């Protein structure tokens, strides 16, 4: 859980204290003892879980960093208010930049080793491939008019992802990696309130993929 001046690891109730900014997102490296945070000071910070310590800070964005996702060992991707996505190579201290000229990039999600997608307050979803610097496919008007996409989740290495907003529905998508495009597969309607977070469990994702 992120605060303005600390991060809490809930299962140990330990605190990582170094921050004087708002933590916007956090993700864990599944192949080592590190996790990463991004914040409104344009930084991406590296932390060591075993040592309970801050390790390093990386810069590359020109504005607040909004979202972060794990790619592979020592590799993460991020999105920012500057309409850029960055693929961070932590161990090499280098970055690859991707630019979105048509839509904001409010959240970022790794789909496979080749593809990732971003969601937008412009009510759009953009599909990216790692070796291209701009989106290769986009869909707009996915929720009701004037709706922002507030949340999204996907099942890694599958063809399933979903978005949520404040229009009372979750939109489910199918991804065709051969055609390098995606489409709306269904809508879960009649939901109350703002859907500001979405997660798939492995069990329920298997049910959805089977329908």
mmCIF file with all atom_site columns, C-alpha atoms in Angstrom:
data_model
loop_
_atom_site.group_PDB
_atom_site.id
_atom_site.type_symbol
_atom_site.label_atom_id
_atom_site.label_alt_id
_atom_site.label_comp_id
_atom_site.label_asym_id
_atom_site.label_entity_id
_atom_site.label_seq_id
_atom_site.pdbx_PDB_ins_code
_atom_site.Cartn_x
_atom_site.Cartn_y
_atom_site.Cartn_z
_atom_site.occupancy
_atom_site.B_iso_or_equiv
_atom_site.pdbx_formal_charge
_atom_site.auth_seq_id
_atom_site.auth_comp_id
_atom_site.auth_asym_id
_atom_site.auth_atom_id
_atom_site.pdbx_PDB_model_num
ATOM 1   C CA . UNK A 1 1   ? 0.000   0.000   0.000   1.00 0.00 ? 1   UNK A CA 1
ATOM 2   C CA . UNK A 1 2   ? 1.402   3.410   -0.961  1.00 0.00 ? 2   UNK A CA 1
ATOM 3   C CA . UNK A 1 3   ? 1.275   6.638   1.057   1.00 0.00 ? 3   UNK A CA 1
ATOM 4   C CA . UNK A 1 4   ? 2.859   10.028  0.655   1.00 0.00 ? 4   UNK A CA 1
ATOM 5   C CA . UNK A 1 5   ? 5.915   9.147   2.751   1.00 0.00 ? 5   UNK A CA 1
ATOM 6   C CA . UNK A 1 6   ? 6.051   5.359   3.086   1.00 0.00 ? 6   UNK A CA 1
ATOM 7   C CA . UNK A 1 7   ? 5.134   1.974   1.630   1.00 0.00 ? 7   UNK A CA 1
ATOM 8   C CA . UNK A 1 8   ? 3.643   -0.783  3.757   1.00 0.00 ? 8   UNK A CA 1
ATOM 9   C CA . UNK A 1 9   ? 4.172   -4.466  2.953   1.00 0.00 ? 9   UNK A CA 1
ATOM 10  C CA . UNK A 1 10  ? 0.999   -5.727  4.559   1.00 0.00 ? 10  UNK A CA 1
ATOM 11  C CA . UNK A 1 11  ? 1.829   -9.362  5.285   1.00 0.00 ? 11  UNK A CA 1
ATOM 12  C CA . UNK A 1 12  ? 4.910   -8.343  7.290   1.00 0.00 ? 12  UNK A CA 1
ATOM 13  C CA . UNK A 1 13  ? 3.657   -4.926  8.400   1.00 0.00 ? 13  UNK A CA 1
ATOM 14  C CA . UNK A 1 14  ? 7.083   -3.492  7.554   1.00 0.00 ? 14  UNK A CA 1
ATOM 15  C CA . UNK A 1 15  ? 7.588   0.013   6.236   1.00 0.00 ? 15  UNK A CA 1
ATOM 16  C CA . UNK A 1 16  ? 9.870   1.260   3.468   1.00 0.00 ? 16  UNK A CA 1
ATOM 17  C CA . UNK A 1 17  ? 10.408  4.931   4.328   1.00 0.00 ? 17  UNK A CA 1
ATOM 18  C CA . UNK A 1 18  ? 12.103  7.231   1.865   1.00 0.00 ? 18  UNK A CA 1
ATOM 19  C CA . UNK A 1 19  ? 9.369   8.810   -0.224  1.00 0.00 ? 19  UNK A CA 1
ATOM 20  C CA . UNK A 1 20  ? 8.094   12.367  -0.079  1.00 0.00 ? 20  UNK A CA 1
ATOM 21  C CA . UNK A 1 21  ? 5.734   11.972  -3.018  1.00 0.00 ? 21  UNK A CA 1
ATOM 22  C CA . UNK A 1 22  ? 2.503   10.173  -3.855  1.00 0.00 ? 22  UNK A CA 1
ATOM 23  C CA . UNK A 1 23  ? 3.016   6.582   -4.970  1.00 0.00 ? 23  UNK A CA 1
ATOM 24  C CA . UNK A 1 24  ? 0.855   6.069   -8.063  1.00 0.00 ? 24  UNK A CA 1
ATOM 25  C CA . UNK A 1 25  ? 1.531   2.376   -8.707  1.00 0.00 ? 25  UNK A CA 1
ATOM 26  C CA . UNK A 1 26  ? 3.611   -0.555  -7.536  1.00 0.00 ? 26  UNK A CA 1
ATOM 27  C CA . UNK A 1 27  ? 4.611   -3.925  -8.994  1.00 0.00 ? 27  UNK A CA 1
ATOM 28  C CA . UNK A 1 28  ? 6.749   -6.838  -7.866  1.00 0.00 ? 28  UNK A CA 1
ATOM 29  C CA . UNK A 1 29  ? 9.514   -8.534  -9.817  1.00 0.00 ? 29  UNK A CA 1
ATOM 30  C CA . UNK A 1 30  ? 8.504   -12.191 -9.809  1.00 0.00 ? 30  UNK A CA 1
ATOM 31  C CA . UNK A 1 31  ? 12.024  -13.444 -10.483 1.00 0.00 ? 31  UNK A CA 1
ATOM 32  C CA . UNK A 1 32  ? 14.058  -11.649 -7.814  1.00 0.00 ? 32  UNK A CA 1
ATOM 33  C CA . UNK A 1 33  ? 13.700  -9.787  -4.505  1.00 0.00 ? 33  UNK A CA 1
ATOM 34  C CA . UNK A 1 34  ? 12.801  -6.419  -5.988  1.00 0.00 ? 34  UNK A CA 1
ATOM 35  C CA . UNK A 1 35  ? 9.683   -4.315  -6.376  1.00 0.00 ? 35  UNK A CA 1
ATOM 36  C CA . UNK A 1 36  ? 9.169   -1.003  -8.148  1.00 0.00 ? 36  UNK A CA 1
ATOM 37  C CA . UNK A 1 37  ? 7.161   2.150   -7.488  1.00 0.00 ? 37  UNK A CA 1
ATOM 38  C CA . UNK A 1 38  ? 6.248   5.135   -9.646  1.00 0.00 ? 38  UNK A CA 1
ATOM 39  C CA . UNK A 1 39  ? 5.110   8.535   -8.474  1.00 0.00 ? 39  UNK A CA 1
ATOM 40  C CA . UNK A 1 40  ? 4.204   12.094  -9.342  1.00 0.00 ? 40  UNK A CA 1
ATOM 41  C CA . UNK A 1 41  ? 7.841   13.254  -9.238  1.00 0.00 ? 41  UNK A CA 1
ATOM 42  C CA . UNK A 1 42  ? 8.481   11.464  -12.578 1.00 0.00 ? 42  UNK A CA 1
ATOM 43  C CA . UNK A 1 43  ? 10.621  8.783   -10.911 1.00 0.00 ? 43  UNK A CA 1
ATOM 44  C CA . UNK A 1 44  ? 10.634  5.001   -10.924 1.00 0.00 ? 44  UNK A CA 1
ATOM 45  C CA . UNK A 1 45  ? 12.210  3.638   -7.730  1.00 0.00 ? 45  UNK A CA 1
ATOM 46  C CA . UNK A 1 46  ? 13.681  0.187   -7.079  1.00 0.00 ? 46  UNK A CA 1
ATOM 47  C CA . UNK A 1 47  ? 13.327  -1.486  -3.665  1.00 0.00 ? 47  UNK A CA 1
ATOM 48  C CA . UNK A 1 48  ? 14.776  -4.677  -2.183  1.00 0.00 ? 48  UNK A CA 1
ATOM 49  C CA . UNK A 1 49  ? 12.330  -6.815  -0.230  1.00 0.00 ? 49  UNK A CA 1
ATOM 50  C CA . UNK A 1 50  ? 14.865  -9.035  1.511   1.00 0.00 ? 50  UNK A CA 1
ATOM 51  C CA . UNK A 1 51  ? 16.998  -6.106  2.699   1.00 0.00 ? 51  UNK A CA 1
ATOM 52  C CA . UNK A 1 52  ? 13.935  -3.923  3.362   1.00 0.00 ? 52  UNK A CA 1
ATOM 53  C CA . UNK A 1 53  ? 15.736  -1.096  1.628   1.00 0.00 ? 53  UNK A CA 1
ATOM 54  C CA . UNK A 1 54  ? 15.611  1.469   -1.158  1.00 0.00 ? 54  UNK A CA 1
ATOM 55  C CA . UNK A 1 55  ? 18.030  0.661   -3.991  1.00 0.00 ? 55  UNK A CA 1
ATOM 56  C CA . UNK A 1 56  ? 17.881  3.126   -6.882  1.00 0.00 ? 56  UNK A CA 1
ATOM 57  C CA . UNK A 1 57  ? 15.916  5.807   -8.742  1.00 0.00 ? 57  UNK A CA 1
ATOM 58  C CA . UNK A 1 58  ? 15.401  6.030   -12.500 1.00 0.00 ? 58  UNK A CA 1
ATOM 59  C CA . UNK A 1 59  ? 14.088  8.963   -14.546 1.00 0.00 ? 59  UNK A CA 1
ATOM 60  C CA . UNK A 1 60  ? 12.749  9.065   -18.097 1.00 0.00 ? 60  UNK A CA 1
ATOM 61  C CA . UNK A 1 61  ? 9.245   10.551  -18.121 1.00 0.00 ? 61  UNK A CA 1
ATOM 62  C CA . UNK A 1 62  ? 8.492   14.265  -18.368 1.00 0.00 ? 62  UNK A CA 1
ATOM 63  C CA . UNK A 1 63  ? 5.406   14.259  -16.133 1.00 0.00 ? 63  UNK A CA 1
ATOM 64  C CA . UNK A 1 64  ? 3.599   12.226  -13.456 1.00 0.00 ? 64  UNK A CA 1
ATOM 65  C CA . UNK A 1 65  ? 3.934   8.469   -13.926 1.00 0.00 ? 65  UNK A CA 1
ATOM 66  C CA . UNK A 1 66  ? 0.491   6.894   -13.692 1.00 0.00 ? 66  UNK A CA 1
ATOM 67  C CA . UNK A 1 67  ? 0.883   3.150   -14.146 1.00 0.00 ? 67  UNK A CA 1
ATOM 68  C CA . UNK A 1 68  ? 3.412   0.332   -13.978 1.00 0.00 ? 68  UNK A CA 1
ATOM 69  C CA . UNK A 1 69  ? 3.451   -3.349  -14.945 1.00 0.00 ? 69  UNK A CA 1
ATOM 70  C CA . UNK A 1 70  ? 5.921   -6.205  -14.660 1.00 0.00 ? 70  UNK A CA 1
ATOM 71  C CA . UNK A 1 71  ? 7.393   -7.553  -17.911 1.00 0.00 ? 71  UNK A CA 1
ATOM 72  C CA . UNK A 1 72  ? 10.205  -9.942  -16.894 1.00 0.00 ? 72  UNK A CA 1
ATOM 73  C CA . UNK A 1 73  ? 13.225  -10.061 -14.591 1.00 0.00 ? 73  UNK A CA 1
ATOM 74  C CA . UNK A 1 74  ? 14.638  -6.522  -14.244 1.00 0.00 ? 74  UNK A CA 1
ATOM 75  C CA . UNK A 1 75  ? 12.133  -5.299  -16.845 1.00 0.00 ? 75  UNK A CA 1
ATOM 76  C CA . UNK A 1 76  ? 8.991   -3.183  -16.308 1.00 0.00 ? 76  UNK A CA 1
ATOM 77  C CA . UNK A 1 77  ? 6.820   -0.867  -18.401 1.00 0.00 ? 77  UNK A CA 1
ATOM 78  C CA . UNK A 1 78  ? 5.227   2.416   -17.341 1.00 0.00 ? 78  UNK A CA 1
ATOM 79  C CA . UNK A 1 79  ? 2.842   5.070   -18.658 1.00 0.00 ? 79  UNK A CA 1
ATOM 80  C CA . UNK A 1 80  ? 2.659   8.774   -17.878 1.00 0.00 ? 80  UNK A CA 1
ATOM 81  C CA . UNK A 1 81  ? 0.789   12.040  -18.294 1.00 0.00 ? 81  UNK A CA 1
ATOM 82  C CA . UNK A 1 82  ? 3.410   12.899  -20.930 1.00 0.00 ? 82  UNK A CA 1
ATOM 83  C CA . UNK A 1 83  ? 1.662   10.407  -23.280 1.00 0.00 ? 83  UNK A CA 1
ATOM 84  C CA . UNK A 1 84  ? 4.730   8.207   -23.316 1.00 0.00 ? 84  UNK A CA 1
ATOM 85  C CA . UNK A 1 85  ? 5.306   4.598   -22.343 1.00 0.00 ? 85  UNK A CA 1
ATOM 86  C CA . UNK A 1 86  ? 8.730   3.445   -21.206 1.00 0.00 ? 86  UNK A CA 1
ATOM 87  C CA . UNK A 1 87  ? 10.197  -0.053  -21.229 1.00 0.00 ? 87  UNK A CA 1
ATOM 88  C CA . UNK A 1 88  ? 12.714  0.015   -18.391 1.00 0.00 ? 88  UNK A CA 1
ATOM 89  C CA . UNK A 1 89  ? 15.797  -2.245  -18.483 1.00 0.00 ? 89  UNK A CA 1
ATOM 90  C CA . UNK A 1 90  ? 16.718  -1.912  -14.831 1.00 0.00 ? 90  UNK A CA 1
ATOM 91  C CA . UNK A 1 91  ? 19.933  -3.922  -14.814 1.00 0.00 ? 91  UNK A CA 1
ATOM 92  C CA . UNK A 1 92  ? 21.230  -2.098  -17.915 1.00 0.00 ? 92  UNK A CA 1
ATOM 93  C CA . UNK A 1 93  ? 20.061  1.358   -16.737 1.00 0.00 ? 93  UNK A CA 1
ATOM 94  C CA . UNK A 1 94  ? 18.465  2.007   -20.122 1.00 0.00 ? 94  UNK A CA 1
ATOM 95  C CA . UNK A 1 95  ? 14.984  2.667   -21.524 1.00 0.00 ? 95  UNK A CA 1
ATOM 96  C CA . UNK A 1 96  ? 12.942  2.321   -24.702 1.00 0.00 ? 96  UNK A CA 1
ATOM 97  C CA . UNK A 1 97  ? 10.381  5.065   -25.363 1.00 0.00 ? 97  UNK A CA 1
ATOM 98  C CA . UNK A 1 98  ? 6.958   4.711   -26.990 1.00 0.00 ? 98  UNK A CA 1
ATOM 99  C CA . UNK A 1 99  ? 4.801   7.696   -27.972 1.00 0.00 ? 99  UNK A CA 1
ATOM 100 C CA . UNK A 1 100 ? 1.015   8.020   -28.074 1.00 0.00 ? 100 UNK A CA 1
ATOM 101 C CA . UNK A 1 101 ? -0.035  10.997  -30.182 1.00 0.00 ? 101 UNK A CA 1
ATOM 102 C CA . UNK A 1 102 ? -3.798  10.425  -30.222 1.00 0.00 ? 102 UNK A CA 1
ATOM 103 C CA . UNK A 1 103 ? -4.719  9.229   -26.728 1.00 0.00 ? 103 UNK A CA 1
ATOM 104 C CA . UNK A 1 104 ? -3.622  9.574   -23.140 1.00 0.00 ? 104 UNK A CA 1
ATOM 105 C CA . UNK A 1 105 ? -1.936  6.528   -21.595 1.00 0.00 ? 105 UNK A CA 1
ATOM 106 C CA . UNK A 1 106 ? -3.479  6.284   -18.132 1.00 0.00 ? 106 UNK A CA 1
ATOM 107 C CA . UNK A 1 107 ? -2.733  2.608   -17.484 1.00 0.00 ? 107 UNK A CA 1
ATOM 108 C CA . UNK A 1 108 ? -0.437  0.031   -19.043 1.00 0.00 ? 108 UNK A CA 1
ATOM 109 C CA . UNK A 1 109 ? -0.719  -3.777  -19.106 1.00 0.00 ? 109 UNK A CA 1
ATOM 110 C CA . UNK A 1 110 ? 1.645   -6.428  -20.457 1.00 0.00 ? 110 UNK A CA 1
ATOM 111 C CA . UNK A 1 111 ? -0.212  -9.092  -22.455 1.00 0.00 ? 111 UNK A CA 1
ATOM 112 C CA . UNK A 1 112 ? 2.593   -11.295 -23.798 1.00 0.00 ? 112 UNK A CA 1
ATOM 113 C CA . UNK A 1 113 ? 6.336   -10.999 -24.384 1.00 0.00 ? 113 UNK A CA 1
ATOM 114 C CA . UNK A 1 114 ? 5.484   -9.118  -27.602 1.00 0.00 ? 114 UNK A CA 1
ATOM 115 C CA . UNK A 1 115 ? 2.365   -7.084  -26.849 1.00 0.00 ? 115 UNK A CA 1
ATOM 116 C CA . UNK A 1 116 ? 1.051   -4.617  -24.301 1.00 0.00 ? 116 UNK A CA 1
ATOM 117 C CA . UNK A 1 117 ? -1.969  -2.323  -24.226 1.00 0.00 ? 117 UNK A CA 1
ATOM 118 C CA . UNK A 1 118 ? -2.829  1.046   -22.692 1.00 0.00 ? 118 UNK A CA 1
ATOM 119 C CA . UNK A 1 119 ? -6.158  2.521   -21.603 1.00 0.00 ? 119 UNK A CA 1
ATOM 120 C CA . UNK A 1 120 ? -7.177  6.142   -21.850 1.00 0.00 ? 120 UNK A CA 1
ATOM 121 C CA . UNK A 1 121 ? -9.359  8.810   -20.294 1.00 0.00 ? 121 UNK A CA 1
ATOM 122 C CA . UNK A 1 122 ? -10.286 9.441   -23.936 1.00 0.00 ? 122 UNK A CA 1
ATOM 123 C CA . UNK A 1 123 ? -12.416 6.244   -23.700 1.00 0.00 ? 123 UNK A CA 1
ATOM 124 C CA . UNK A 1 124 ? -9.980  4.322   -25.878 1.00 0.00 ? 124 UNK A CA 1
ATOM 125 C CA . UNK A 1 125 ? -7.663  1.308   -25.763 1.00 0.00 ? 125 UNK A CA 1
ATOM 126 C CA . UNK A 1 126 ? -4.412  1.148   -27.746 1.00 0.00 ? 126 UNK A CA 1
ATOM 127 C CA . UNK A 1 127 ? -2.494  -1.998  -28.659 1.00 0.00 ? 127 UNK A CA 1
ATOM 128 C CA . UNK A 1 128 ? 1.295   -1.884  -28.853 1.00 0.00 ? 128 UNK A CA 1
ATOM 129 C CA . UNK A 1 129 ? 4.005   -4.267  -30.004 1.00 0.00 ? 129 UNK A CA 1
ATOM 130 C CA . UNK A 1 130 ? 7.431   -4.082  -28.397 1.00 0.00 ? 130 UNK A CA 1
ATOM 131 C CA . UNK A 1 131 ? 9.328   -3.297  -31.611 1.00 0.00 ? 131 UNK A CA 1
ATOM 132 C CA . UNK A 1 132 ? 7.074   -0.396  -32.710 1.00 0.00 ? 132 UNK A CA 1
ATOM 133 C CA . UNK A 1 133 ? 7.218   3.086   -31.177 1.00 0.00 ? 133 UNK A CA 1
ATOM 134 C CA . UNK A 1 134 ? 3.535   3.896   -31.634 1.00 0.00 ? 134 UNK A CA 1
ATOM 135 C CA . UNK A 1 135 ? 0.249   1.939   -31.288 1.00 0.00 ? 135 UNK A CA 1
ATOM 136 C CA . UNK A 1 136 ? -0.510  -0.621  -33.976 1.00 0.00 ? 136 UNK A CA 1
ATOM 137 C CA . UNK A 1 137 ? -4.268  -0.791  -33.336 1.00 0.00 ? 137 UNK A CA 1
ATOM 138 C CA . UNK A 1 138 ? -6.852  1.288   -31.433 1.00 0.00 ? 138 UNK A CA 1
ATOM 139 C CA . UNK A 1 139 ? -10.527 1.239   -30.523 1.00 0.00 ? 139 UNK A CA 1
ATOM 140 C CA . UNK A 1 140 ? -12.491 4.266   -29.296 1.00 0.00 ? 140 UNK A CA 1
ATOM 141 C CA . UNK A 1 141 ? -15.905 4.843   -27.709 1.00 0.00 ? 141 UNK A CA 1
ATOM 142 C CA . UNK A 1 142 ? -15.762 1.594   -25.763 1.00 0.00 ? 142 UNK A CA 1
ATOM 143 C CA . UNK A 1 143 ? -17.813 2.805   -22.811 1.00 0.00 ? 143 UNK A CA 1
ATOM 144 C CA . UNK A 1 144 ? -20.712 5.254   -22.851 1.00 0.00 ? 144 UNK A CA 1
ATOM 145 C CA . UNK A 1 145 ? -20.012 8.740   -24.278 1.00 0.00 ? 145 UNK A CA 1
ATOM 146 C CA . UNK A 1 146 ? -17.908 11.006  -22.071 1.00 0.00 ? 146 UNK A CA 1
ATOM 147 C CA . UNK A 1 147 ? -16.833 8.052   -19.909 1.00 0.00 ? 147 UNK A CA 1
ATOM 148 C CA . UNK A 1 148 ? -13.239 7.668   -18.786 1.00 0.00 ? 148 UNK A CA 1
ATOM 149 C CA . UNK A 1 149 ? -11.717 4.215   -18.586 1.00 0.00 ? 149 UNK A CA 1
ATOM 150 C CA . UNK A 1 150 ? -10.880 4.000   -14.893 1.00 0.00 ? 150 UNK A CA 1
ATOM 151 C CA . UNK A 1 151 ? -9.563  0.445   -14.604 1.00 0.00 ? 151 UNK A CA 1
ATOM 152 C CA . UNK A 1 152 ? -8.398  -2.543  -16.581 1.00 0.00 ? 152 UNK A CA 1
ATOM 153 C CA . UNK A 1 153 ? -7.140  -6.085  -16.036 1.00 0.00 ? 153 UNK A CA 1
ATOM 154 C CA . UNK A 1 154 ? -5.877  -8.892  -18.235 1.00 0.00 ? 154 UNK A CA 1
ATOM 155 C CA . UNK A 1 155 ? -4.876  -12.532 -18.050 1.00 0.00 ? 155 UNK A CA 1
ATOM 156 C CA . UNK A 1 156 ? -1.177  -12.692 -18.966 1.00 0.00 ? 156 UNK A CA 1
ATOM 157 C CA . UNK A 1 157 ? -0.370  -14.780 -22.066 1.00 0.00 ? 157 UNK A CA 1
ATOM 158 C CA . UNK A 1 158 ? -4.039  -15.151 -22.983 1.00 0.00 ? 158 UNK A CA 1
ATOM 159 C CA . UNK A 1 159 ? -6.490  -13.371 -25.281 1.00 0.00 ? 159 UNK A CA 1
ATOM 160 C CA . UNK A 1 160 ? -8.623  -11.891 -22.477 1.00 0.00 ? 160 UNK A CA 1
ATOM 161 C CA . UNK A 1 161 ? -8.726  -8.429  -20.935 1.00 0.00 ? 161 UNK A CA 1
ATOM 162 C CA . UNK A 1 162 ? -11.396 -6.069  -19.584 1.00 0.00 ? 162 UNK A CA 1
ATOM 163 C CA . UNK A 1 163 ? -12.003 -2.400  -18.781 1.00 0.00 ? 163 UNK A CA 1
ATOM 164 C CA . UNK A 1 164 ? -14.173 -0.611  -16.232 1.00 0.00 ? 164 UNK A CA 1
ATOM 165 C CA . UNK A 1 165 ? -15.586 2.896   -15.999 1.00 0.00 ? 165 UNK A CA 1
ATOM 166 C CA . UNK A 1 166 ? -18.408 4.751   -14.231 1.00 0.00 ? 166 UNK A CA 1
ATOM 167 C CA . UNK A 1 167 ? -21.038 3.821   -16.817 1.00 0.00 ? 167 UNK A CA 1
ATOM 168 C CA . UNK A 1 168 ? -22.242 0.696   -15.002 1.00 0.00 ? 168 UNK A CA 1
ATOM 169 C CA . UNK A 1 169 ? -20.475 -1.921  -17.108 1.00 0.00 ? 169 UNK A CA 1
ATOM 170 C CA . UNK A 1 170 ? -17.324 -3.961  -17.571 1.00 0.00 ? 170 UNK A CA 1
ATOM 171 C CA . UNK A 1 171 ? -16.293 -4.424  -21.197 1.00 0.00 ? 171 UNK A CA 1
ATOM 172 C CA . UNK A 1 172 ? -14.557 -7.717  -22.069 1.00 0.00 ? 172 UNK A CA 1
ATOM 173 C CA . UNK A 1 173 ? -12.220 -8.025  -25.051 1.00 0.00 ? 173 UNK A CA 1
ATOM 174 C CA . UNK A 1 174 ? -10.680 -10.791 -27.104 1.00 0.00 ? 174 UNK A CA 1
ATOM 175 C CA . UNK A 1 175 ? -7.195  -10.363 -28.535 1.00 0.00 ? 175 UNK A CA 1
ATOM 176 C CA . UNK A 1 176 ? -6.148  -11.941 -31.831 1.00 0.00 ? 176 UNK A CA 1
ATOM 177 C CA . UNK A 1 177 ? -2.362  -11.980 -31.858 1.00 0.00 ? 177 UNK A CA 1
ATOM 178 C CA . UNK A 1 178 ? -2.157  -13.273 -35.454 1.00 0.00 ? 178 UNK A CA 1
ATOM 179 C CA . UNK A 1 179 ? -4.169  -10.313 -36.768 1.00 0.00 ? 179 UNK A CA 1
ATOM 180 C CA . UNK A 1 180 ? -2.635  -7.972  -34.177 1.00 0.00 ? 180 UNK A CA 1
ATOM 181 C CA . UNK A 1 181 ? -6.005  -6.577  -33.146 1.00 0.00 ? 181 UNK A CA 1
ATOM 182 C CA . UNK A 1 182 ? -8.680  -6.974  -30.494 1.00 0.00 ? 182 UNK A CA 1
ATOM 183 C CA . UNK A 1 183 ? -12.451 -6.585  -30.280 1.00 0.00 ? 183 UNK A CA 1
ATOM 184 C CA . UNK A 1 184 ? -15.294 -6.374  -27.794 1.00 0.00 ? 184 UNK A CA 1
ATOM 185 C CA . UNK A 1 185 ? -16.493 -9.867  -26.833 1.00 0.00 ? 185 UNK A CA 1
ATOM 186 C CA . UNK A 1 186 ? -19.138 -8.970  -24.278 1.00 0.00 ? 186 UNK A CA 1
ATOM 187 C CA . UNK A 1 187 ? -20.358 -6.560  -21.629 1.00 0.00 ? 187 UNK A CA 1
ATOM 188 C CA . UNK A 1 188 ? -21.255 -7.116  -17.984 1.00 0.00 ? 188 UNK A CA 1
ATOM 189 C CA . UNK A 1 189 ? -23.960 -4.508  -17.344 1.00 0.00 ? 189 UNK A CA 1
ATOM 190 C CA . UNK A 1 190 ? -26.014 -3.204  -14.466 1.00 0.00 ? 190 UNK A CA 1
ATOM 191 C CA . UNK A 1 191 ? -23.120 -2.522  -12.108 1.00 0.00 ? 191 UNK A CA 1
ATOM 192 C CA . UNK A 1 192 ? -23.398 0.293   -9.581  1.00 0.00 ? 192 UNK A CA 1
ATOM 193 C CA . UNK A 1 193 ? -20.798 2.939   -8.812  1.00 0.00 ? 193 UNK A CA 1
ATOM 194 C CA . UNK A 1 194 ? -17.362 3.558   -10.298 1.00 0.00 ? 194 UNK A CA 1
ATOM 195 C CA . UNK A 1 195 ? -15.349 0.502   -11.275 1.00 0.00 ? 195 UNK A CA 1
ATOM 196 C CA . UNK A 1 196 ? -11.951 1.847   -10.275 1.00 0.00 ? 196 UNK A CA 1
ATOM 197 C CA . UNK A 1 197 ? -10.159 -1.497  -9.999  1.00 0.00 ? 197 UNK A CA 1
ATOM 198 C CA . UNK A 1 198 ? -10.352 -4.839  -11.807 1.00 0.00 ? 198 UNK A CA 1
ATOM 199 C CA . UNK A 1 199 ? -8.583  -8.154  -11.186 1.00 0.00 ? 199 UNK A CA 1
ATOM 200 C CA . UNK A 1 200 ? -8.877  -11.647 -12.663 1.00 0.00 ? 200 UNK A CA 1
ATOM 201 C CA . UNK A 1 201 ? -8.426  -14.788 -10.633 1.00 0.00 ? 201 UNK A CA 1
ATOM 202 C CA . UNK A 1 202 ? -7.070  -17.797 -12.526 1.00 0.00 ? 202 UNK A CA 1
ATOM 203 C CA . UNK A 1 203 ? -10.254 -19.750 -11.781 1.00 0.00 ? 203 UNK A CA 1
ATOM 204 C CA . UNK A 1 204 ? -12.731 -17.136 -12.979 1.00 0.00 ? 204 UNK A CA 1
ATOM 205 C CA . UNK A 1 205 ? -10.603 -16.220 -15.980 1.00 0.00 ? 205 UNK A CA 1
ATOM 206 C CA . UNK A 1 206 ? -10.740 -19.831 -17.124 1.00 0.00 ? 206 UNK A CA 1
ATOM 207 C CA . UNK A 1 207 ? -14.541 -19.706 -16.870 1.00 0.00 ? 207 UNK A CA 1
ATOM 208 C CA . UNK A 1 208 ? -14.727 -16.543 -18.962 1.00 0.00 ? 208 UNK A CA 1
ATOM 209 C CA . UNK A 1 209 ? -12.367 -17.906 -21.585 1.00 0.00 ? 209 UNK A CA 1
ATOM 210 C CA . UNK A 1 210 ? -14.508 -21.012 -21.914 1.00 0.00 ? 210 UNK A CA 1
ATOM 211 C CA . UNK A 1 211 ? -17.742 -19.156 -22.671 1.00 0.00 ? 211 UNK A CA 1
#
